[in-house]
Amino acid sequence: MQKQKAQLQKLTLVGLTVRTNNKNEMNPETSKIGRLAADYWSNRVANNIQHRSKPGVTYAVYTDFESDEQGDYTYFIGEAVDSLEDQDLEKFKTITIPASNYQKFTTEPGKMPDVVISAWQAIWAMKESDFGGKRKYIADFEVYDERSADPNNTVIDIYIGIEG
């Protein structure tokens, strides 16, 4: 996995959310993320999001952390928008990823979902020094763009919020 530091501006996103934790996600019977993502993709939810700033670029965000990767968190899937005007806020949730410093990890090409699972397992095994700063646990996220169009040859970026 390649890594580099990145400083990003604030992003406003519109999409779907679910509350979960990694323990539940390891069990197919209690996993929620896979079902939410499948619903998002199969129902072409992005087509109903107004004012998309980067159509076709999907953000999967882990936020509202109870503690760290061991606790509960909110999983979000959706797209960046230029405006919240005209959004169906009864159907969709909005979140803001704050401007911050991030460690960006780019995966090697691989099959979905294996490439994502392997990347997160490597990240969870890292020490603070591997991140170039202490993790903030505010918003970590995956970016799915044209490099992830082929489920057998997917590349994604994962951004981990860090201090400094």
mmCIF file of C-alpha atoms in Angstrom:
data_model
loop_
_atom_site.group_PDB
_atom_site.id
_atom_site.type_symbol
_atom_site.label_atom_id
_atom_site.label_comp_id
_atom_site.label_asym_id
_atom_site.label_seq_id
_atom_site.Cartn_x
_atom_site.Cartn_y
_atom_site.Cartn_z
ATOM 1 C CA MET A 1 0.000 0.000 0.000
ATOM 2 C CA GLN A 2 1.305 3.439 -0.880
ATOM 3 C CA LYS A 3 1.002 6.247 1.649
ATOM 4 C CA GLN A 4 1.400 10.009 1.677
ATOM 5 C CA LYS A 5 0.317 12.898 3.875
ATOM 6 C CA ALA A 6 -2.532 15.049 2.609
ATOM 7 C CA GLN A 7 -4.237 18.213 3.803
ATOM 8 C CA LEU A 8 -7.863 18.377 2.724
ATOM 9 C CA GLN A 9 -10.491 21.080 2.775
ATOM 10 C CA LYS A 10 -13.928 20.560 4.320
ATOM 11 C CA LEU A 11 -16.273 18.258 2.414
ATOM 12 C CA THR A 12 -20.069 18.224 2.669
ATOM 13 C CA LEU A 13 -21.594 14.861 1.820
ATOM 14 C CA VAL A 14 -25.110 13.523 1.282
ATOM 15 C CA GLY A 15 -26.003 9.831 1.473
ATOM 16 C CA LEU A 16 -27.054 6.967 3.750
ATOM 17 C CA THR A 17 -25.854 5.981 7.232
ATOM 18 C CA VAL A 18 -25.895 3.101 9.683
ATOM 19 C CA ARG A 19 -24.499 2.697 13.209
ATOM 20 C CA THR A 20 -22.242 -0.344 13.707
ATOM 21 C CA ASN A 21 -18.899 -1.599 15.031
ATOM 22 C CA ASN A 22 -16.086 -3.789 13.728
ATOM 23 C CA LYS A 23 -17.091 -6.772 15.879
ATOM 24 C CA ASN A 24 -20.534 -6.850 14.235
ATOM 25 C CA GLU A 25 -19.008 -6.294 10.800
ATOM 26 C CA MET A 26 -16.887 -9.453 11.108
ATOM 27 C CA ASN A 27 -20.056 -11.573 11.385
ATOM 28 C CA PRO A 28 -22.127 -11.874 8.167
ATOM 29 C CA GLU A 29 -25.320 -12.206 10.253
ATOM 30 C CA THR A 30 -24.803 -8.888 12.078
ATOM 31 C CA SER A 31 -22.932 -6.954 9.388
ATOM 32 C CA LYS A 32 -24.688 -3.758 8.290
ATOM 33 C CA ILE A 33 -22.146 -2.071 6.014
ATOM 34 C CA GLY A 34 -22.375 -4.614 3.193
ATOM 35 C CA ARG A 35 -26.163 -4.394 3.103
ATOM 36 C CA LEU A 36 -26.162 -0.583 3.150
ATOM 37 C CA ALA A 37 -23.542 -0.405 0.392
ATOM 38 C CA ALA A 38 -25.424 -2.981 -1.706
ATOM 39 C CA ASP A 39 -28.626 -0.950 -1.288
ATOM 40 C CA TYR A 40 -26.783 2.244 -2.235
ATOM 41 C CA TRP A 41 -25.320 0.747 -5.416
ATOM 42 C CA SER A 42 -28.265 -1.413 -6.559
ATOM 43 C CA ASN A 43 -30.793 1.403 -6.099
ATOM 44 C CA ARG A 44 -28.479 3.958 -7.732
ATOM 45 C CA VAL A 45 -28.963 6.257 -4.759
ATOM 46 C CA ALA A 46 -26.355 8.741 -6.011
ATOM 47 C CA ASN A 47 -28.626 9.645 -8.933
ATOM 48 C CA ASN A 48 -31.083 11.154 -6.419
ATOM 49 C CA ILE A 49 -28.490 13.364 -4.711
ATOM 50 C CA GLN A 50 -28.696 16.959 -5.905
ATOM 51 C CA HIS A 51 -25.743 19.279 -6.661
ATOM 52 C CA ARG A 52 -23.094 16.542 -6.725
ATOM 53 C CA SER A 53 -19.671 18.161 -6.931
ATOM 54 C CA LYS A 54 -17.888 15.048 -8.285
ATOM 55 C CA PRO A 55 -20.529 12.764 -9.844
ATOM 56 C CA GLY A 56 -19.440 9.151 -9.693
ATOM 57 C CA VAL A 57 -16.971 9.621 -6.827
ATOM 58 C CA THR A 58 -18.329 7.829 -3.756
ATOM 59 C CA TYR A 59 -17.205 8.412 -0.174
ATOM 60 C CA ALA A 60 -17.502 5.723 2.503
ATOM 61 C CA VAL A 61 -16.959 7.493 5.827
ATOM 62 C CA TYR A 62 -16.402 6.183 9.348
ATOM 63 C CA THR A 63 -17.349 8.907 11.829
ATOM 64 C CA ASP A 64 -18.973 9.621 15.207
ATOM 65 C CA PHE A 65 -16.531 7.217 16.856
ATOM 66 C CA GLU A 66 -17.461 6.058 20.348
ATOM 67 C CA SER A 67 -13.747 5.611 21.083
ATOM 68 C CA ASP A 68 -11.414 4.068 18.500
ATOM 69 C CA GLU A 69 -11.684 1.246 15.952
ATOM 70 C CA GLN A 70 -12.964 -1.051 18.737
ATOM 71 C CA GLY A 71 -16.066 1.024 19.565
ATOM 72 C CA ASP A 72 -19.274 1.894 17.748
ATOM 73 C CA TYR A 73 -19.166 4.321 14.833
ATOM 74 C CA THR A 74 -21.405 5.664 12.094
ATOM 75 C CA TYR A 75 -20.803 4.379 8.583
ATOM 76 C CA PHE A 76 -21.827 6.707 5.768
ATOM 77 C CA ILE A 77 -21.914 6.162 2.007
ATOM 78 C CA GLY A 78 -22.645 8.970 -0.434
ATOM 79 C CA GLU A 79 -21.269 11.782 -2.554
ATOM 80 C CA ALA A 80 -19.838 15.258 -2.086
ATOM 81 C CA VAL A 81 -22.186 18.148 -2.817
ATOM 82 C CA ASP A 82 -21.807 21.850 -3.534
ATOM 83 C CA SER A 83 -25.088 22.698 -1.804
ATOM 84 C CA LEU A 84 -27.612 21.154 0.569
ATOM 85 C CA GLU A 85 -30.405 23.005 -1.217
ATOM 86 C CA ASP A 86 -33.086 20.737 -2.715
ATOM 87 C CA GLN A 87 -31.772 17.620 -0.910
ATOM 88 C CA ASP A 88 -34.340 15.106 0.347
ATOM 89 C CA LEU A 89 -33.267 15.286 3.992
ATOM 90 C CA GLU A 90 -35.996 12.851 5.059
ATOM 91 C CA LYS A 91 -34.389 10.186 2.869
ATOM 92 C CA PHE A 92 -30.730 11.229 3.120
ATOM 93 C CA LYS A 93 -28.275 12.142 5.852
ATOM 94 C CA THR A 94 -25.671 14.864 5.582
ATOM 95 C CA ILE A 95 -22.231 14.857 7.131
ATOM 96 C CA THR A 96 -19.283 17.210 7.028
ATOM 97 C CA ILE A 97 -15.727 15.970 6.899
ATOM 98 C CA PRO A 98 -13.685 18.742 8.518
ATOM 99 C CA ALA A 99 -10.635 20.296 6.915
ATOM 100 C CA SER A 100 -7.754 18.374 8.418
ATOM 101 C CA ASN A 101 -4.489 16.541 7.960
ATOM 102 C CA TYR A 102 -4.741 12.967 6.741
ATOM 103 C CA GLN A 103 -2.526 10.026 5.985
ATOM 104 C CA LYS A 104 -3.665 8.815 2.563
ATOM 105 C CA PHE A 105 -3.270 5.129 1.743
ATOM 106 C CA THR A 106 -3.696 3.895 -1.832
ATOM 107 C CA THR A 107 -4.354 0.186 -2.203
ATOM 108 C CA GLU A 108 -2.807 -2.100 -4.751
ATOM 109 C CA PRO A 109 -5.321 -3.407 -7.323
ATOM 110 C CA GLY A 110 -7.444 -6.232 -5.966
ATOM 111 C CA LYS A 111 -10.844 -7.911 -5.831
ATOM 112 C CA MET A 112 -13.689 -6.324 -3.885
ATOM 113 C CA PRO A 113 -14.259 -6.533 -0.957
ATOM 114 C CA ASP A 114 -10.942 -8.278 -0.252
ATOM 115 C CA VAL A 115 -8.847 -5.248 -1.206
ATOM 116 C CA VAL A 116 -10.720 -3.063 1.303
ATOM 117 C CA ILE A 117 -10.632 -5.642 4.101
ATOM 118 C CA SER A 118 -6.896 -6.220 3.618
ATOM 119 C CA ALA A 119 -6.185 -2.492 3.639
ATOM 120 C CA TRP A 120 -8.084 -1.943 6.886
ATOM 121 C CA GLN A 121 -6.406 -4.926 8.536
ATOM 122 C CA ALA A 122 -3.021 -3.417 7.646
ATOM 123 C CA ILE A 123 -4.102 -0.004 8.970
ATOM 124 C CA TRP A 124 -5.389 -1.464 12.258
ATOM 125 C CA ALA A 125 -2.018 -3.165 12.756
ATOM 126 C CA MET A 126 -0.096 0.107 12.374
ATOM 127 C CA LYS A 127 1.521 2.084 15.164
ATOM 128 C CA GLU A 128 1.102 5.817 15.688
ATOM 129 C CA SER A 129 4.496 6.432 14.078
ATOM 130 C CA ASP A 130 3.274 4.713 10.881
ATOM 131 C CA PHE A 131 0.605 7.390 10.513
ATOM 132 C CA GLY A 132 2.933 10.349 10.918
ATOM 133 C CA GLY A 133 0.756 11.608 13.770
ATOM 134 C CA LYS A 134 -1.822 10.534 16.319
ATOM 135 C CA ARG A 135 -5.143 9.345 14.869
ATOM 136 C CA LYS A 136 -7.995 11.779 15.473
ATOM 137 C CA TYR A 137 -10.981 9.392 15.151
ATOM 138 C CA ILE A 138 -13.187 12.159 13.751
ATOM 139 C CA ALA A 139 -13.649 11.024 10.150
ATOM 140 C CA ASP A 140 -11.746 8.344 8.266
ATOM 141 C CA PHE A 141 -12.922 7.585 4.760
ATOM 142 C CA GLU A 142 -12.552 5.579 1.578
ATOM 143 C CA VAL A 143 -12.788 7.145 -1.879
ATOM 144 C CA TYR A 144 -14.199 5.106 -4.755
ATOM 145 C CA ASP A 145 -13.625 6.637 -8.195
ATOM 146 C CA GLU A 146 -12.955 5.399 -11.740
ATOM 147 C CA ARG A 147 -10.171 3.157 -10.385
ATOM 148 C CA SER A 148 -12.780 1.095 -8.536
ATOM 149 C CA ALA A 149 -15.147 0.521 -11.463
ATOM 150 C CA ASP A 150 -13.899 -3.047 -12.005
ATOM 151 C CA PRO A 151 -14.742 -5.152 -8.913
ATOM 152 C CA ASN A 152 -11.973 -7.605 -9.840
ATOM 153 C CA ASN A 153 -9.310 -4.898 -10.170
ATOM 154 C CA THR A 154 -10.237 -2.213 -7.620
ATOM 155 C CA VAL A 155 -8.003 0.540 -6.285
ATOM 156 C CA ILE A 156 -9.227 2.863 -3.523
ATOM 157 C CA ASP A 157 -7.810 5.634 -1.385
ATOM 158 C CA ILE A 158 -8.261 5.520 2.393
ATOM 159 C CA TYR A 159 -7.809 8.728 4.384
ATOM 160 C CA ILE A 160 -7.035 8.506 8.106
ATOM 161 C CA GLY A 161 -7.369 11.749 10.074
ATOM 162 C CA ILE A 162 -4.212 12.626 12.013
ATOM 163 C CA GLU A 163 -3.053 15.428 14.280
ATOM 164 C CA GLY A 164 -0.388 17.817 12.994
#
